[in-house]
Tab-separated table of C-alpha atoms and ligand atoms in Angstrom:
chain	number	residue	atom	x	y	z
A	90	MET	CA	-43.879	-98.211	38.472
A	91	GLU	CA	-40.250	-98.273	37.380
A	92	ASN	CA	-37.642	-97.305	39.924
A	93	ALA	CA	-40.126	-97.158	42.805
A	94	LEU	CA	-38.648	-97.117	46.295
A	95	ILE	CA	-37.877	-100.567	47.668
A	96	TYR	CA	-38.472	-100.259	51.377
A	97	LEU	CA	-36.365	-102.704	53.381
A	98	ASP	CA	-36.375	-100.840	56.686
A	99	ASN	CA	-39.358	-102.502	58.333
A	100	ALA	CA	-37.468	-103.058	61.591
A	101	ALA	CA	-37.416	-99.275	62.007
A	102	THR	CA	-41.112	-99.075	61.285
A	103	ALA	CA	-43.433	-101.285	59.269
A	104	TRP	CA	-44.377	-99.403	56.125
A	105	PRO	CA	-46.745	-99.159	54.452
A	106	LYS	CA	-49.482	-100.135	56.854
A	107	PRO	CA	-52.504	-102.181	55.784
A	108	GLU	CA	-55.184	-100.104	54.094
A	109	ASN	CA	-57.774	-100.835	56.809
A	110	VAL	CA	-55.437	-99.235	59.385
A	111	TYR	CA	-55.212	-95.929	57.510
A	112	ARG	CA	-58.948	-95.951	56.923
A	113	PHE	CA	-60.003	-96.731	60.492
A	114	MET	CA	-57.595	-94.195	62.045
A	115	MET	CA	-59.104	-91.456	59.943
A	116	ASP	CA	-62.727	-92.578	60.244
A	117	PHE	CA	-62.565	-93.091	63.991
A	118	TYR	CA	-60.807	-89.807	64.715
A	119	ARG	CA	-63.294	-87.918	62.559
A	120	ALA	CA	-66.365	-89.618	64.014
A	121	ALA	CA	-65.419	-90.167	67.677
A	122	GLY	CA	-62.110	-88.420	68.368
A	123	VAL	CA	-63.158	-87.175	71.800
A	124	ASN	CA	-61.377	-87.601	75.130
A	125	PRO	CA	-62.334	-91.010	76.600
A	126	GLY	CA	-63.000	-91.536	80.287
A	127	ARG	CA	-63.507	-87.829	80.952
A	128	SER	CA	-67.259	-87.381	80.407
A	129	GLY	CA	-70.458	-89.378	80.113
A	130	PHE	CA	-71.832	-88.408	76.706
A	131	ASP	CA	-72.287	-91.086	74.076
A	132	LEU	CA	-69.271	-90.315	71.932
A	133	CYS	CA	-67.054	-90.291	74.988
A	134	LEU	CA	-68.355	-93.716	75.937
A	135	GLU	CA	-67.760	-94.935	72.391
A	136	ALA	CA	-64.128	-93.803	72.543
A	137	GLY	CA	-63.776	-95.449	75.966
A	138	THR	CA	-65.221	-98.680	74.594
A	139	LEU	CA	-62.604	-98.791	71.845
A	140	LEU	CA	-59.815	-98.105	74.347
A	141	ASP	CA	-60.924	-100.694	76.894
A	142	GLY	CA	-61.786	-103.199	74.175
A	143	LEU	CA	-58.227	-102.902	72.914
A	144	ARG	CA	-56.859	-103.552	76.417
A	145	LYS	CA	-58.810	-106.800	76.493
A	146	ARG	CA	-57.803	-107.772	73.014
A	147	MET	CA	-54.115	-107.132	73.509
A	148	THR	CA	-54.027	-108.811	76.911
A	149	LYS	CA	-55.339	-111.920	75.175
A	150	PHE	CA	-52.967	-111.433	72.249
A	151	PHE	CA	-49.974	-111.441	74.631
A	152	GLY	CA	-51.302	-114.236	76.846
A	153	GLY	CA	-51.549	-111.929	79.860
A	154	ASP	CA	-54.079	-112.171	82.705
A	155	GLU	CA	-57.379	-111.950	80.881
A	156	ASP	CA	-59.265	-111.235	84.107
A	157	ALA	CA	-57.124	-108.104	84.569
A	158	PRO	CA	-57.140	-106.283	81.199
A	159	GLU	CA	-56.679	-102.973	83.014
A	160	ARG	CA	-53.050	-104.035	83.387
A	161	LEU	CA	-52.516	-103.454	79.690
A	162	CYS	CA	-51.405	-99.823	79.898
A	163	PHE	CA	-50.786	-97.541	76.942
A	164	GLY	CA	-47.947	-95.059	76.555
A	165	TYR	CA	-46.110	-93.476	73.650
A	166	ASN	CA	-43.906	-96.330	72.399
A	167	ALA	CA	-41.625	-99.115	73.626
A	168	THR	CA	-39.018	-96.667	74.908
A	169	ASP	CA	-41.592	-94.965	77.088
A	170	ALA	CA	-42.953	-98.291	78.331
A	171	LEU	CA	-39.491	-99.685	79.110
A	172	ASN	CA	-38.580	-96.544	81.052
A	173	LEU	CA	-41.779	-96.820	83.107
A	174	MET	CA	-41.013	-100.446	83.817
A	175	ILE	CA	-37.300	-100.113	84.604
A	176	TYR	CA	-37.639	-97.036	86.830
A	177	GLY	CA	-40.788	-98.465	88.406
A	178	LEU	CA	-39.264	-101.832	89.335
A	179	LEU	CA	-35.656	-101.191	90.321
A	180	SER	CA	-34.408	-99.515	93.495
A	181	ALA	CA	-31.003	-98.871	95.063
A	182	GLY	CA	-29.358	-102.156	95.999
A	183	ASP	CA	-31.135	-104.160	93.277
A	184	HIS	CA	-29.307	-106.068	90.566
A	185	VAL	CA	-30.664	-106.409	87.024
A	186	VAL	CA	-29.597	-108.985	84.451
A	187	THR	CA	-29.972	-108.018	80.822
A	188	THR	CA	-28.186	-108.785	77.559
A	189	ASN	CA	-25.905	-107.442	74.872
A	190	LEU	CA	-28.833	-107.712	72.461
A	191	GLU	CA	-30.764	-104.866	74.038
A	192	HIS	CA	-31.777	-101.643	72.391
A	193	ASN	CA	-30.737	-98.338	73.968
A	194	SER	CA	-34.278	-98.078	75.330
A	195	VAL	CA	-33.171	-100.709	77.867
A	196	ILE	CA	-29.421	-100.050	78.000
A	197	ARG	CA	-29.705	-96.346	78.774
A	198	PRO	CA	-32.302	-96.404	81.578
A	199	VAL	CA	-30.372	-99.278	83.163
A	200	ASN	CA	-27.080	-97.384	82.849
A	201	HIS	CA	-28.638	-94.258	84.354
A	202	LEU	CA	-29.804	-96.279	87.335
A	203	VAL	CA	-26.361	-97.831	87.700
A	204	ARG	CA	-24.653	-94.448	87.510
A	205	ASP	CA	-27.135	-92.445	89.586
A	206	GLY	CA	-29.424	-94.838	91.434
A	207	GLY	CA	-27.331	-97.460	93.233
A	208	VAL	CA	-28.475	-100.300	90.930
A	209	GLN	CA	-26.098	-103.023	89.709
A	210	ALA	CA	-26.355	-104.516	86.223
A	211	THR	CA	-24.946	-107.482	84.311
A	212	PHE	CA	-25.063	-107.574	80.502
A	213	VAL	CA	-24.992	-111.179	79.291
A	214	PRO	CA	-23.382	-111.774	75.862
A	215	PHE	CA	-25.042	-113.788	73.091
A	216	ASN	CA	-23.462	-116.892	71.595
A	217	GLY	CA	-21.860	-117.149	68.146
A	218	ALA	CA	-25.216	-117.796	66.496
A	219	GLY	CA	-26.786	-114.733	68.117
A	220	PHE	CA	-28.735	-116.371	70.957
A	221	VAL	CA	-28.642	-115.730	74.673
A	222	GLU	CA	-27.986	-119.018	76.475
A	223	PRO	CA	-30.503	-119.611	79.292
A	224	ASP	CA	-27.624	-121.017	81.356
A	225	ALA	CA	-25.709	-117.766	81.039
A	226	ILE	CA	-28.735	-115.923	82.451
A	227	ALA	CA	-28.940	-118.435	85.316
A	228	LYS	CA	-25.256	-117.894	86.122
A	229	ALA	CA	-25.664	-114.102	86.140
A	230	ILE	CA	-28.491	-114.153	88.701
A	231	ARG	CA	-27.392	-113.079	92.209
A	232	PRO	CA	-29.213	-113.046	95.539
A	233	ASN	CA	-30.159	-109.375	94.989
A	234	THR	CA	-31.275	-109.806	91.354
A	235	LYS	CA	-34.725	-108.259	91.068
A	236	LEU	CA	-35.265	-108.346	87.341
A	237	VAL	CA	-34.148	-110.051	84.118
A	238	ILE	CA	-34.847	-108.172	80.864
A	239	VAL	CA	-34.331	-109.910	77.519
A	240	ASN	CA	-34.981	-108.480	74.063
A	241	HIS	CA	-37.293	-111.017	72.400
A	242	GLY	CA	-36.025	-110.327	68.879
A	243	SER	CA	-32.820	-108.515	67.967
A	244	ASN	CA	-33.321	-105.448	65.807
A	245	VAL	CA	-29.812	-105.937	64.372
A	246	ILE	CA	-29.218	-109.629	63.786
A	247	GLY	CA	-32.845	-110.797	63.910
A	248	THR	CA	-32.397	-113.704	66.325
A	249	VAL	CA	-35.402	-114.642	68.494
A	250	GLN	CA	-34.541	-115.516	72.077
A	251	PRO	CA	-35.696	-118.606	74.002
A	252	LEU	CA	-38.006	-116.737	76.364
A	253	ALA	CA	-39.796	-119.803	77.728
A	254	GLU	CA	-36.530	-121.396	78.912
A	255	ILE	CA	-35.274	-118.155	80.428
A	256	GLY	CA	-38.681	-117.564	82.011
A	257	ARG	CA	-38.567	-120.952	83.712
A	258	ILE	CA	-35.189	-120.109	85.231
A	259	CYS	CA	-36.442	-116.749	86.492
A	260	ARG	CA	-39.573	-118.273	88.021
A	261	GLU	CA	-37.529	-120.985	89.801
A	262	ARG	CA	-35.313	-118.278	91.290
A	263	ASP	CA	-38.173	-115.914	92.091
A	264	VAL	CA	-36.814	-113.154	89.868
A	265	LEU	CA	-39.075	-110.943	87.744
A	266	PHE	CA	-38.805	-111.545	84.002
A	267	ALA	CA	-39.523	-108.872	81.393
A	268	THR	CA	-39.168	-108.663	77.639
A	269	ASP	CA	-39.054	-106.074	74.902
A	270	THR	CA	-41.254	-107.294	72.043
A	271	SER	CA	-40.653	-104.327	69.727
A	272	GLN	CA	-39.446	-106.566	66.902
A	273	THR	CA	-41.540	-109.661	67.544
A	274	ALA	CA	-45.074	-108.603	68.485
A	275	GLY	CA	-47.164	-109.299	65.395
A	276	VAL	CA	-44.817	-111.886	63.846
A	277	ILE	CA	-43.893	-114.303	66.634
A	278	PRO	CA	-46.581	-115.772	68.934
A	279	ILE	CA	-46.146	-114.637	72.536
A	280	ASN	CA	-47.768	-116.098	75.626
A	281	MET	CA	-46.785	-114.392	78.853
A	282	LYS	CA	-48.187	-117.140	81.038
A	283	ALA	CA	-46.502	-119.973	79.130
A	284	MET	CA	-43.232	-118.022	78.992
A	285	ASN	CA	-43.370	-117.020	82.675
A	286	LEU	CA	-43.172	-113.389	81.651
A	287	ASP	CA	-44.099	-110.864	84.306
A	288	VAL	CA	-43.947	-107.686	82.235
A	289	LEU	CA	-43.928	-107.134	78.486
A	290	ALA	CA	-43.238	-103.924	76.574
A	291	PHE	CA	-44.539	-103.326	73.049
A	292	THR	CA	-44.549	-100.636	70.407
A	293	GLY	CA	-47.443	-100.036	68.032
A	294	HIS	CA	-45.786	-98.953	64.810
A	295	LYS	CA	-43.861	-102.072	63.799
A	296	ALA	CA	-45.352	-105.515	63.090
A	297	LEU	CA	-48.397	-104.765	65.249
A	298	MET	CA	-49.327	-102.564	62.284
A	299	GLY	CA	-50.589	-99.687	64.395
A	300	SER	CA	-49.259	-96.153	64.259
A	301	MET	CA	-46.318	-94.274	65.687
A	302	GLY	CA	-46.903	-92.698	69.105
A	303	ILE	CA	-48.451	-95.670	70.852
A	304	GLY	CA	-46.938	-98.537	72.809
A	305	GLY	CA	-47.287	-99.873	76.292
A	306	LEU	CA	-46.853	-102.476	78.971
A	307	CYS	CA	-48.698	-105.652	79.826
A	308	VAL	CA	-48.193	-106.297	83.548
A	309	ARG	CA	-49.144	-109.563	85.256
A	310	LYS	CA	-51.369	-109.407	88.348
A	311	HIS	CA	-48.698	-110.261	90.904
A	312	VAL	CA	-46.321	-107.470	89.798
A	313	THR	CA	-46.212	-104.030	91.346
A	314	ILE	CA	-44.682	-101.244	89.311
A	315	ARG	CA	-43.992	-98.060	91.241
A	316	GLN	CA	-45.393	-94.882	89.730
A	317	THR	CA	-42.723	-92.532	88.489
A	318	ARG	CA	-45.015	-89.912	86.935
A	319	SER	CA	-48.280	-88.321	87.892
A	320	GLY	CA	-50.984	-86.126	86.433
A	321	GLY	CA	-54.482	-86.151	85.025
A	322	THR	CA	-56.450	-89.360	84.673
A	323	GLY	CA	-60.007	-88.006	84.328
A	324	VAL	CA	-60.957	-90.015	87.432
A	325	ASN	CA	-61.154	-89.080	91.143
A	326	SER	CA	-59.786	-85.584	90.554
A	327	VAL	CA	-60.059	-84.578	94.220
A	328	TYR	CA	-57.439	-87.159	95.224
A	329	PRO	CA	-54.142	-85.260	95.592
A	330	TYR	CA	-51.907	-88.022	94.232
A	331	HIS	CA	-51.811	-90.163	91.149
A	332	LEU	CA	-54.206	-93.114	91.236
A	333	GLU	CA	-52.730	-96.425	92.292
A	334	GLU	CA	-55.240	-98.502	90.367
A	335	TYR	CA	-54.496	-99.789	86.897
A	336	PRO	CA	-54.649	-98.655	84.133
A	337	TRP	CA	-54.306	-95.103	85.524
A	338	ARG	CA	-51.350	-96.130	87.662
A	339	LEU	CA	-49.222	-96.251	84.504
A	340	GLU	CA	-51.137	-93.864	82.249
A	341	TYR	CA	-50.873	-90.098	82.300
A	342	GLY	CA	-52.931	-87.503	80.457
A	343	THR	CA	-54.981	-87.843	77.319
A	344	PRO	CA	-54.400	-91.141	75.537
A	345	ASN	CA	-53.355	-91.315	71.898
A	346	MET	CA	-56.747	-92.292	70.493
A	347	VAL	CA	-55.587	-92.114	66.881
A	348	GLY	CA	-52.962	-94.671	67.897
A	349	VAL	CA	-55.572	-96.745	69.720
A	350	ALA	CA	-57.691	-96.792	66.560
A	351	ALA	CA	-54.671	-97.770	64.468
A	352	LEU	CA	-53.643	-100.528	66.859
A	353	SER	CA	-57.225	-101.883	66.917
A	354	ALA	CA	-57.307	-101.987	63.137
A	355	GLY	CA	-53.842	-103.592	63.230
A	356	GLN	CA	-55.272	-106.310	65.487
A	357	ASP	CA	-58.078	-106.863	62.961
A	358	TRP	CA	-55.528	-107.219	60.193
A	359	LEU	CA	-53.353	-109.625	62.195
A	360	ALA	CA	-56.382	-111.761	63.104
A	361	GLU	CA	-57.473	-111.886	59.486
A	362	ASN	CA	-54.028	-112.796	58.146
A	363	GLY	CA	-52.673	-114.970	60.995
A	364	ILE	CA	-49.268	-114.213	62.467
A	365	GLU	CA	-47.823	-117.636	61.598
A	366	LYS	CA	-48.622	-117.030	57.937
A	367	ILE	CA	-47.335	-113.477	58.113
A	368	HIS	CA	-44.045	-114.655	59.580
A	369	ALA	CA	-43.710	-117.566	57.130
A	370	ARG	CA	-44.154	-115.205	54.195
A	371	GLU	CA	-41.461	-112.858	55.472
A	372	MET	CA	-39.088	-115.724	56.252
A	373	LYS	CA	-39.424	-117.120	52.735
A	374	LEU	CA	-38.187	-113.787	51.425
A	375	ALA	CA	-35.483	-113.644	54.125
A	376	GLN	CA	-34.214	-117.087	53.087
A	377	LYS	CA	-34.085	-115.989	49.456
A	378	LEU	CA	-32.151	-112.869	50.476
A	379	VAL	CA	-29.658	-114.783	52.617
A	380	ASP	CA	-29.154	-117.449	49.934
A	381	GLY	CA	-28.469	-114.783	47.352
A	382	LEU	CA	-26.154	-112.702	49.530
A	383	ARG	CA	-24.198	-115.721	50.696
A	384	GLU	CA	-22.986	-116.294	47.137
A	385	ILE	CA	-21.446	-112.851	46.847
A	386	GLU	CA	-17.724	-112.532	47.478
A	387	GLY	CA	-16.754	-109.906	50.031
A	388	VAL	CA	-20.149	-109.929	51.804
A	389	HIS	CA	-20.196	-110.730	55.538
A	390	LEU	CA	-23.513	-111.776	57.013
A	391	TYR	CA	-24.113	-111.790	60.764
A	392	CYS	CA	-25.848	-114.580	62.671
A	393	CYS	CA	-28.004	-115.943	59.884
A	394	ASP	CA	-26.370	-119.280	59.017
A	395	ARG	CA	-29.715	-120.832	59.949
A	396	LEU	CA	-32.965	-118.964	59.950
A	397	GLU	CA	-34.802	-120.940	62.627
A	398	ASN	CA	-35.883	-118.702	65.502
A	399	HIS	CA	-35.097	-115.716	63.371
A	400	LEU	CA	-36.839	-112.610	62.126
A	401	SER	CA	-36.680	-111.407	58.536
A	402	THR	CA	-33.890	-109.001	59.488
A	403	VAL	CA	-30.461	-109.483	57.940
A	404	ALA	CA	-27.317	-107.508	58.765
A	405	LEU	CA	-24.210	-107.418	56.583
A	406	ASN	CA	-21.023	-105.610	55.709
A	407	ILE	CA	-19.036	-105.478	52.509
A	408	ASP	CA	-15.264	-105.850	52.505
A	409	GLY	CA	-13.442	-102.560	52.297
A	410	MET	CA	-16.524	-100.405	52.866
A	411	GLU	CA	-18.105	-98.519	55.710
A	412	ALA	CA	-21.705	-99.506	56.390
A	413	GLY	CA	-22.932	-95.943	55.850
A	414	ASP	CA	-21.379	-95.770	52.379
A	415	VAL	CA	-23.079	-99.001	51.359
A	416	GLY	CA	-26.403	-97.603	52.595
A	417	THR	CA	-25.883	-94.390	50.642
A	418	MET	CA	-25.136	-96.312	47.450
A	419	LEU	CA	-28.188	-98.529	47.958
A	420	ASP	CA	-30.286	-95.425	48.383
A	421	MET	CA	-28.817	-93.173	45.697
A	422	ASP	CA	-28.028	-95.714	43.000
A	423	TYR	CA	-30.722	-98.354	43.542
A	424	ASN	CA	-33.533	-96.603	45.446
A	425	ILE	CA	-33.369	-99.213	48.190
A	426	ALA	CA	-34.039	-98.025	51.759
A	427	THR	CA	-32.100	-99.845	54.484
A	428	ARG	CA	-30.728	-98.741	57.823
A	429	THR	CA	-27.045	-98.471	58.547
A	430	GLY	CA	-25.014	-97.726	61.663
A	431	LEU	CA	-25.335	-99.106	65.171
A	432	HIS	CA	-29.147	-99.391	65.120
A	433	CYS	CA	-29.424	-98.059	68.723
A	434	ALA	CA	-27.931	-101.379	69.848
A	435	PRO	CA	-24.253	-100.586	70.485
A	436	LEU	CA	-23.504	-103.701	72.551
A	437	VAL	CA	-24.451	-105.972	69.648
A	438	HIS	CA	-21.900	-104.190	67.502
A	439	LYS	CA	-19.279	-104.189	70.239
A	440	GLN	CA	-19.642	-107.937	70.498
A	441	LEU	CA	-19.600	-108.418	66.711
A	442	GLY	CA	-16.546	-106.143	66.421
A	443	THR	CA	-18.336	-103.838	63.995
A	444	VAL	CA	-18.165	-100.573	65.918
A	445	GLU	CA	-14.967	-99.538	64.098
A	446	ILE	CA	-16.650	-99.828	60.701
A	447	HIS	CA	-19.653	-97.937	62.039
A	448	GLY	CA	-22.012	-100.856	62.397
A	449	SER	CA	-23.675	-102.761	59.608
A	450	VAL	CA	-26.217	-102.491	56.817
A	451	ARG	CA	-29.573	-103.861	57.901
A	452	PHE	CA	-32.159	-105.206	55.481
A	453	SER	CA	-35.491	-105.773	57.187
A	454	ILE	CA	-38.285	-107.367	55.220
A	455	GLY	CA	-41.962	-106.624	55.814
A	456	GLN	CA	-45.357	-107.896	54.741
A	457	PHE	CA	-45.524	-105.833	51.599
A	458	ASN	CA	-42.136	-106.769	50.152
A	459	THR	CA	-42.036	-109.004	47.113
A	460	GLU	CA	-39.617	-111.432	45.444
A	461	PRO	CA	-38.576	-108.766	42.900
A	462	ASP	CA	-37.620	-106.494	45.848
A	463	ILE	CA	-35.304	-109.214	47.114
A	464	ASP	CA	-33.840	-109.826	43.647
A	465	ALA	CA	-33.152	-106.112	43.366
A	466	ALA	CA	-31.440	-106.050	46.784
A	467	ILE	CA	-29.199	-109.007	45.910
A	468	HIS	CA	-28.336	-107.478	42.555
A	469	ALA	CA	-27.454	-104.139	44.183
A	470	VAL	CA	-25.235	-105.720	46.835
A	471	ARG	CA	-23.499	-107.812	44.175
A	472	GLU	CA	-22.675	-104.710	42.143
A	473	ILE	CA	-21.509	-102.707	45.167
A	474	ALA	CA	-19.318	-105.587	46.396
A	475	ALA	CA	-17.785	-105.974	42.929
A	476	TRP	CA	-17.124	-102.230	42.787
A	477	SER	CA	-15.487	-102.343	46.192
A	478	ALA	CA	-13.294	-105.304	45.241
A	479	GLN	CA	-12.244	-103.632	42.025
A	480	ARG	CA	-11.458	-100.378	43.832
A	481	LYS	CA	-9.277	-102.285	46.266
A	482	THR	CA	-7.385	-104.017	43.474
A	483	THR	CA	-6.876	-100.773	41.582
A	484	ARG	CA	-5.699	-98.979	44.708
A	485	GLN	CA	-3.325	-101.723	45.696
A	486	SER	CA	-1.846	-102.250	42.241
A	487	PRO	CA	1.742	-101.115	42.104
A	488	PRO	CA	2.445	-98.348	39.617
A	489	VAL	CA	3.528	-99.654	36.198
A	490	HIS	CA	6.973	-98.466	35.037
A	491	ASN	CA	7.892	-98.992	31.418
B	17	LIG	C1	-35.675	-104.005	70.041
B	17	LIG	C2	-36.198	-102.609	70.118
B	17	LIG	N1	-36.508	-102.105	71.315
B	17	LIG	C3	-37.004	-100.868	71.447
B	17	LIG	C4	-37.209	-100.068	70.350
B	17	LIG	C5	-37.761	-98.711	70.541
B	17	LIG	O1	-39.010	-98.597	69.954
B	17	LIG	P1	-39.719	-97.200	69.914
B	17	LIG	O2	-38.824	-96.311	69.093
B	17	LIG	O3	-41.010	-97.454	69.245
B	17	LIG	O4	-39.815	-96.711	71.290
B	17	LIG	C6	-36.891	-100.548	69.078
B	17	LIG	C7	-37.044	-99.708	67.895
B	17	LIG	O5	-36.388	-99.834	66.902
B	17	LIG	C8	-36.371	-101.861	68.962
B	17	LIG	O6	-36.065	-102.383	67.784
């Protein structure tokens, strides 16, 4: 179809989803969309089997403790999971080390605890290439550091952090280590045991190819997360407090079974396609995009000189233009969807010096993008950059007097 939308906003949410995901969500909800764990009739057990099967599957997928799949707890999204983790682990007097690469779903709960809860925090900067140096984390750790949280993959500049090295440092110092895998789960292999990760947060609607409204935590056996909410679990209703046992400890109310179905089908799709292949395909397109953009005068790319340990996310600005205006032109004139602004990651932009120009334009490539999509994006940026350069020249030209 001519002039169809070119969707390059997969870091916001992967779209479209694989066909089997749409199909299974609908089929499952129609056939067995009952409340699991509440009753003993067959359909209820079938729903419970899907839910608990997914705990097992995702525990294995993340390299968690396979003999404790109940510690894979579902919530609404990564933000919800990170809040449960941060409020459930930190107390007054604790220090937390995190980074300038974090999303507001880490920055804000941490800042609230610093402002209102007697917690201390250190935000470690990234280096010029966009990576957090393990040594910088080591230096930030204090005697009262309880937790280190590192964003596995930046949703702005796309760099993938050296979790295994940071994990080793945390384990040696007996500090808990957690990560936010919102951008990496489904494209970068993760193994909590090998990476010495104690807690991992995920969201279902990005590269895991599930739906919106589901995410969660994978918590290793030796970690205790305090409950910060309470309510119905469908189990032991006479007990006046929330259950301490997992998964109920971190789950509240009716689960999102449509999301569970979507995430299960997403796991099927990932297993069938292989995440290494999925990532390689996206990175081939990312390399083509970066190579093309690099040639364009007036275009500034951030942290993608080399695309090793990188996601298929590319941020840029064009000389003389605000990021938002570039995004509007891409949308209105070329039907290309990107995301502009600060991307809920203000510290990245503070460090890059891009707050004043209202952030950057982010192109994020997904599984269903094609080479022609990338050609179209390069062509559009070339035209916009040329327009901007010409506008500058025209504006700056002195008036001609005859
Ligand atoms: C790195 C990172 N963390 C957390 C989130 C929040 O995810 P959600 O909106 O699904 O809670 C996002 C979403 O863009 C993200 O990119």
